[in-house]
mmCIF file of the C-alpha atoms, coordinates in Angstrom:
data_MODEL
# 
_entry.id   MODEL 
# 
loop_
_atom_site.group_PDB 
_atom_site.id 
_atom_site.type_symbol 
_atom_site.label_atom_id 
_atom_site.label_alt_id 
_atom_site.label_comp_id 
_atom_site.label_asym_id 
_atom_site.label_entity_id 
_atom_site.label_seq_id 
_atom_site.pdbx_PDB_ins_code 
_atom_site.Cartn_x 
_atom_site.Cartn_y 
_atom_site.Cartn_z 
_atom_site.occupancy 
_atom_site.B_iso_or_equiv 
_atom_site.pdbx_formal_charge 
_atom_site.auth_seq_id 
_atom_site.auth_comp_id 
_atom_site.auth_asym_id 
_atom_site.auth_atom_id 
_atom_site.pdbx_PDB_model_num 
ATOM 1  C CA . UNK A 1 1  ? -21.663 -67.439 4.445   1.00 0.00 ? 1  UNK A CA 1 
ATOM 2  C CA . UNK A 1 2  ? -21.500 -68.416 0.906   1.00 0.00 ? 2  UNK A CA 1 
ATOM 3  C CA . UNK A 1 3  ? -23.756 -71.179 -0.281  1.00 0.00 ? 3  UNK A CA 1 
ATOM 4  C CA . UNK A 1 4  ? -22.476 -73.504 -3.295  1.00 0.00 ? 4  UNK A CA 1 
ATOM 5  C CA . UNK A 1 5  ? -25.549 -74.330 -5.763  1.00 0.00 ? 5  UNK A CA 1 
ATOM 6  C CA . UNK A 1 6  ? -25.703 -76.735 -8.436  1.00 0.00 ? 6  UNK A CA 1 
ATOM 7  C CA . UNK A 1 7  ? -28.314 -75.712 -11.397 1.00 0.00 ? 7  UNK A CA 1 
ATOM 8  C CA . UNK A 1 8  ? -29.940 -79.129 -13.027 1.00 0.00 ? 8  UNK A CA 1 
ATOM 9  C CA . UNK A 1 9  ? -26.865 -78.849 -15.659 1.00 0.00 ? 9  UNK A CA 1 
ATOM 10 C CA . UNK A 1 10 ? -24.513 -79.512 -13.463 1.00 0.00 ? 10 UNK A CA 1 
ATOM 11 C CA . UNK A 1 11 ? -23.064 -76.165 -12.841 1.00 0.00 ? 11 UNK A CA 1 
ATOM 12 C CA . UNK A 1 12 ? -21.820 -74.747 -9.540  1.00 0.00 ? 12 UNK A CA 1 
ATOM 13 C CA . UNK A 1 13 ? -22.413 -71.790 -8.713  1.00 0.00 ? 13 UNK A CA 1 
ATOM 14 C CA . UNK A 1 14 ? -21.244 -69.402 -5.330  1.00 0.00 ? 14 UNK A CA 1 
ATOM 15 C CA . UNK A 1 15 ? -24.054 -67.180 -4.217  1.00 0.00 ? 15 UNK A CA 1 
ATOM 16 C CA . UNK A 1 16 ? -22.743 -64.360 -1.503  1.00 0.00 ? 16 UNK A CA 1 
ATOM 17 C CA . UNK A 1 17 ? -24.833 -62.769 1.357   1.00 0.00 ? 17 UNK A CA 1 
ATOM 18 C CA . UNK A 1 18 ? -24.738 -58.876 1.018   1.00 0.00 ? 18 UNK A CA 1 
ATOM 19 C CA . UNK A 1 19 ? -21.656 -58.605 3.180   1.00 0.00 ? 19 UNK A CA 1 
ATOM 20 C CA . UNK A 1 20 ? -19.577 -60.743 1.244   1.00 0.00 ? 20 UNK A CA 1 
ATOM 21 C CA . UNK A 1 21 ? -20.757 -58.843 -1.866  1.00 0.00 ? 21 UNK A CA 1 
ATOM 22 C CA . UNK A 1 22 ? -19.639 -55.782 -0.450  1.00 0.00 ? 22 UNK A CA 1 
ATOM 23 C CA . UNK A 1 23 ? -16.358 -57.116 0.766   1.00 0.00 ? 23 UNK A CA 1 
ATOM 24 C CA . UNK A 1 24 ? -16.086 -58.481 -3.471  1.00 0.00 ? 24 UNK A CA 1 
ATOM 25 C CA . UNK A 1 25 ? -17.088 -55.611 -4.667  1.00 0.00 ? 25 UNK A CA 1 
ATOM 26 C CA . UNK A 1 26 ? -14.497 -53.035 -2.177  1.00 0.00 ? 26 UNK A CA 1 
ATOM 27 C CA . UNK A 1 27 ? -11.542 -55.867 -3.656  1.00 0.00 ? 27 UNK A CA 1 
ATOM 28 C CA . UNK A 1 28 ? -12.833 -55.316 -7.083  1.00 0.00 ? 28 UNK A CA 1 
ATOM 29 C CA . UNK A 1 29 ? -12.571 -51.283 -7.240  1.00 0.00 ? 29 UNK A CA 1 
ATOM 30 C CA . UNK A 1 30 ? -9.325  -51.753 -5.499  1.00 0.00 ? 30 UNK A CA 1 
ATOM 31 C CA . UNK A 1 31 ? -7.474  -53.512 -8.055  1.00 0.00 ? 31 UNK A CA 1 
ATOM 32 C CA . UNK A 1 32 ? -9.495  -52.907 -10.990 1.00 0.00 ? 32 UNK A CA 1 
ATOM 33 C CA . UNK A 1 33 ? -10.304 -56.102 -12.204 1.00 0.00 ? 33 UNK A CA 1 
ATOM 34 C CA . UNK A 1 34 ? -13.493 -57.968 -12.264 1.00 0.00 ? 34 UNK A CA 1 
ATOM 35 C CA . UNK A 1 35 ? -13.829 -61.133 -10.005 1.00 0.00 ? 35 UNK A CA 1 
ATOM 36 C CA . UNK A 1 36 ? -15.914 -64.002 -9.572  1.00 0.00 ? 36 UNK A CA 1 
ATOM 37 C CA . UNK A 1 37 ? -17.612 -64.955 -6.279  1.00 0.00 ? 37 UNK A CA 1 
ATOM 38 C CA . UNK A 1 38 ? -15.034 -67.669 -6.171  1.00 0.00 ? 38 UNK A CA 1 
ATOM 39 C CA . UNK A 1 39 ? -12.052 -64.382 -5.955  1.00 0.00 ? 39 UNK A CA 1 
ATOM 40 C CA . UNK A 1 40 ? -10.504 -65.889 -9.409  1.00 0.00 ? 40 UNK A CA 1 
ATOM 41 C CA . UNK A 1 41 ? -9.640  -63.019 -11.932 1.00 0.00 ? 41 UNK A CA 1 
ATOM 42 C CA . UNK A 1 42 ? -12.226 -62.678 -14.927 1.00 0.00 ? 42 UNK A CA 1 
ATOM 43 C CA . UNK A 1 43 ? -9.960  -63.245 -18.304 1.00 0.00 ? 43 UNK A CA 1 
ATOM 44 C CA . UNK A 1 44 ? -10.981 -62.175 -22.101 1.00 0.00 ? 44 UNK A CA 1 
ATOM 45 C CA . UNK A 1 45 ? -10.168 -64.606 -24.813 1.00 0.00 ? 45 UNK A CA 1 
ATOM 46 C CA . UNK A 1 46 ? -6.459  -63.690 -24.708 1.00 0.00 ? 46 UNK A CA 1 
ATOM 47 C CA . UNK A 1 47 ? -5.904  -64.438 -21.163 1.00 0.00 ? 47 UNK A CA 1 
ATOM 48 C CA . UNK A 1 48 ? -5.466  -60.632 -19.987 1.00 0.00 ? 48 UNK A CA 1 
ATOM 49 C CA . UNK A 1 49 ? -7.683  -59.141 -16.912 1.00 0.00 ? 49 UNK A CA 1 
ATOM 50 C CA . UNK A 1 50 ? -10.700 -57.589 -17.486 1.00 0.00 ? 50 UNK A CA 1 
ATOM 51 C CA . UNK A 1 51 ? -10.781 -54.263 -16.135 1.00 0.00 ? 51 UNK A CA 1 
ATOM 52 C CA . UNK A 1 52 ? -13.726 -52.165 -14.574 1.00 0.00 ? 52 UNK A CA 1 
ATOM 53 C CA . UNK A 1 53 ? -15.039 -49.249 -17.155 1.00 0.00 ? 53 UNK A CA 1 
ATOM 54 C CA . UNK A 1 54 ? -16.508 -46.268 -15.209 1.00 0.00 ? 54 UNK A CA 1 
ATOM 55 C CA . UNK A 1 55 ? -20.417 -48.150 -15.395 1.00 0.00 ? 55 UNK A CA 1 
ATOM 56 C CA . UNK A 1 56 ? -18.996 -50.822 -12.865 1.00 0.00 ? 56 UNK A CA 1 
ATOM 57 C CA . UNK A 1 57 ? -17.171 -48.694 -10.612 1.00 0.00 ? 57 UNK A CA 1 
ATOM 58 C CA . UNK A 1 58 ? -20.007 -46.536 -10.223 1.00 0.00 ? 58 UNK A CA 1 
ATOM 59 C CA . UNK A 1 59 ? -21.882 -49.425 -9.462  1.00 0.00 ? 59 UNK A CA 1 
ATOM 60 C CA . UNK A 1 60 ? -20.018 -50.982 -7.277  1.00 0.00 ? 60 UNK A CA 1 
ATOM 61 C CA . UNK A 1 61 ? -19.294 -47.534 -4.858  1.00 0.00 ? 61 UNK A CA 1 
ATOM 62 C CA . UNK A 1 62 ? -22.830 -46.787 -5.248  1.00 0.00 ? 62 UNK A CA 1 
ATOM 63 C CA . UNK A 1 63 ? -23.517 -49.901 -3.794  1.00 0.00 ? 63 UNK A CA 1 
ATOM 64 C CA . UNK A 1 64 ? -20.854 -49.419 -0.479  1.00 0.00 ? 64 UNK A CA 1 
ATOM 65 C CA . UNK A 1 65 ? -22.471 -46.476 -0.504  1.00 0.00 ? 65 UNK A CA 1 
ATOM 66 C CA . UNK A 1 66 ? -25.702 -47.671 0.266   1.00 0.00 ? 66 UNK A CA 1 
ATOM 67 C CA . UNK A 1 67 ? -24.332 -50.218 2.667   1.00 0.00 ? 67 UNK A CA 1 
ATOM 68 C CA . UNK A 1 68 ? -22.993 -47.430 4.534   1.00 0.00 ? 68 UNK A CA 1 
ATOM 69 C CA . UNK A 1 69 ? -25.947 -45.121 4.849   1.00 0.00 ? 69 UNK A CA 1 
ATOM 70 C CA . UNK A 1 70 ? -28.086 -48.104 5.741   1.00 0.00 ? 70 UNK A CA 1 
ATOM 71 C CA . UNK A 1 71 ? -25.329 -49.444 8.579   1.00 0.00 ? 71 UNK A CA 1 
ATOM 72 C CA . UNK A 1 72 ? -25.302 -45.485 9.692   1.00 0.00 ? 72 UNK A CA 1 
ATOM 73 C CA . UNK A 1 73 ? -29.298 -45.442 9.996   1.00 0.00 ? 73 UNK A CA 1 
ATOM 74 C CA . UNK A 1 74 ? -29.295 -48.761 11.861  1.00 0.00 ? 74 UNK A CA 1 
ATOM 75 C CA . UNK A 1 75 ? -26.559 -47.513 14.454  1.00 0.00 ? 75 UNK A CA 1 
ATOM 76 C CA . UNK A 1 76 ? -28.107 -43.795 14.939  1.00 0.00 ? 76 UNK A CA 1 
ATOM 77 C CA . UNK A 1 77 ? -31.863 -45.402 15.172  1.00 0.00 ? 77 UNK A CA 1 
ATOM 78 C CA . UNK A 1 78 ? -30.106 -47.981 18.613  1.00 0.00 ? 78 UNK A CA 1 
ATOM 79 C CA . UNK A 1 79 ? -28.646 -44.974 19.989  1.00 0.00 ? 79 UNK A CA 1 
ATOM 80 C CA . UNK A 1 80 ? -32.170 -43.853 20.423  1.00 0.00 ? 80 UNK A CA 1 
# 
């Protein structure tokens, strides 16, 4: 579950667990658009979207990726 922090400024910020950062991330390559961990849009200056360059998509699959391998070991290893 997501935890709300405040930092000593005031700020709030929304820290995910690993599967919610997965579940941002898998959103995030499928429109591509950057989020926050609150699901808003990112904007530029101008108001427009701000799109994923090839750096954060790789990122972000690399990262399902390893979700995936590691959910894969887990099962195979109970099978045992």
């Amino acid at each position: 579950m997501a935890v709300k922090v405040t930092t000593r400024k005031g700020k709030t910020i929304t820290l995910l667990n690993p599967a919610e950062k997965g579940r941002k991330y898998a959103a995030e390559l499928k429109k591509g658009v950057k989020a926050t961990n609150d699901h808003r849009i990112k904007n530029d200056e101008k108001g427009n979207p701000l799109r994923l360059n090839k750096v954060e998509r790789s990122y972000r699959s690399g990262y399902l990726d390893a979700r995936r391998d590691n959910a894969n070991c887990y099962k195979s290893k109970k099978k045992k």
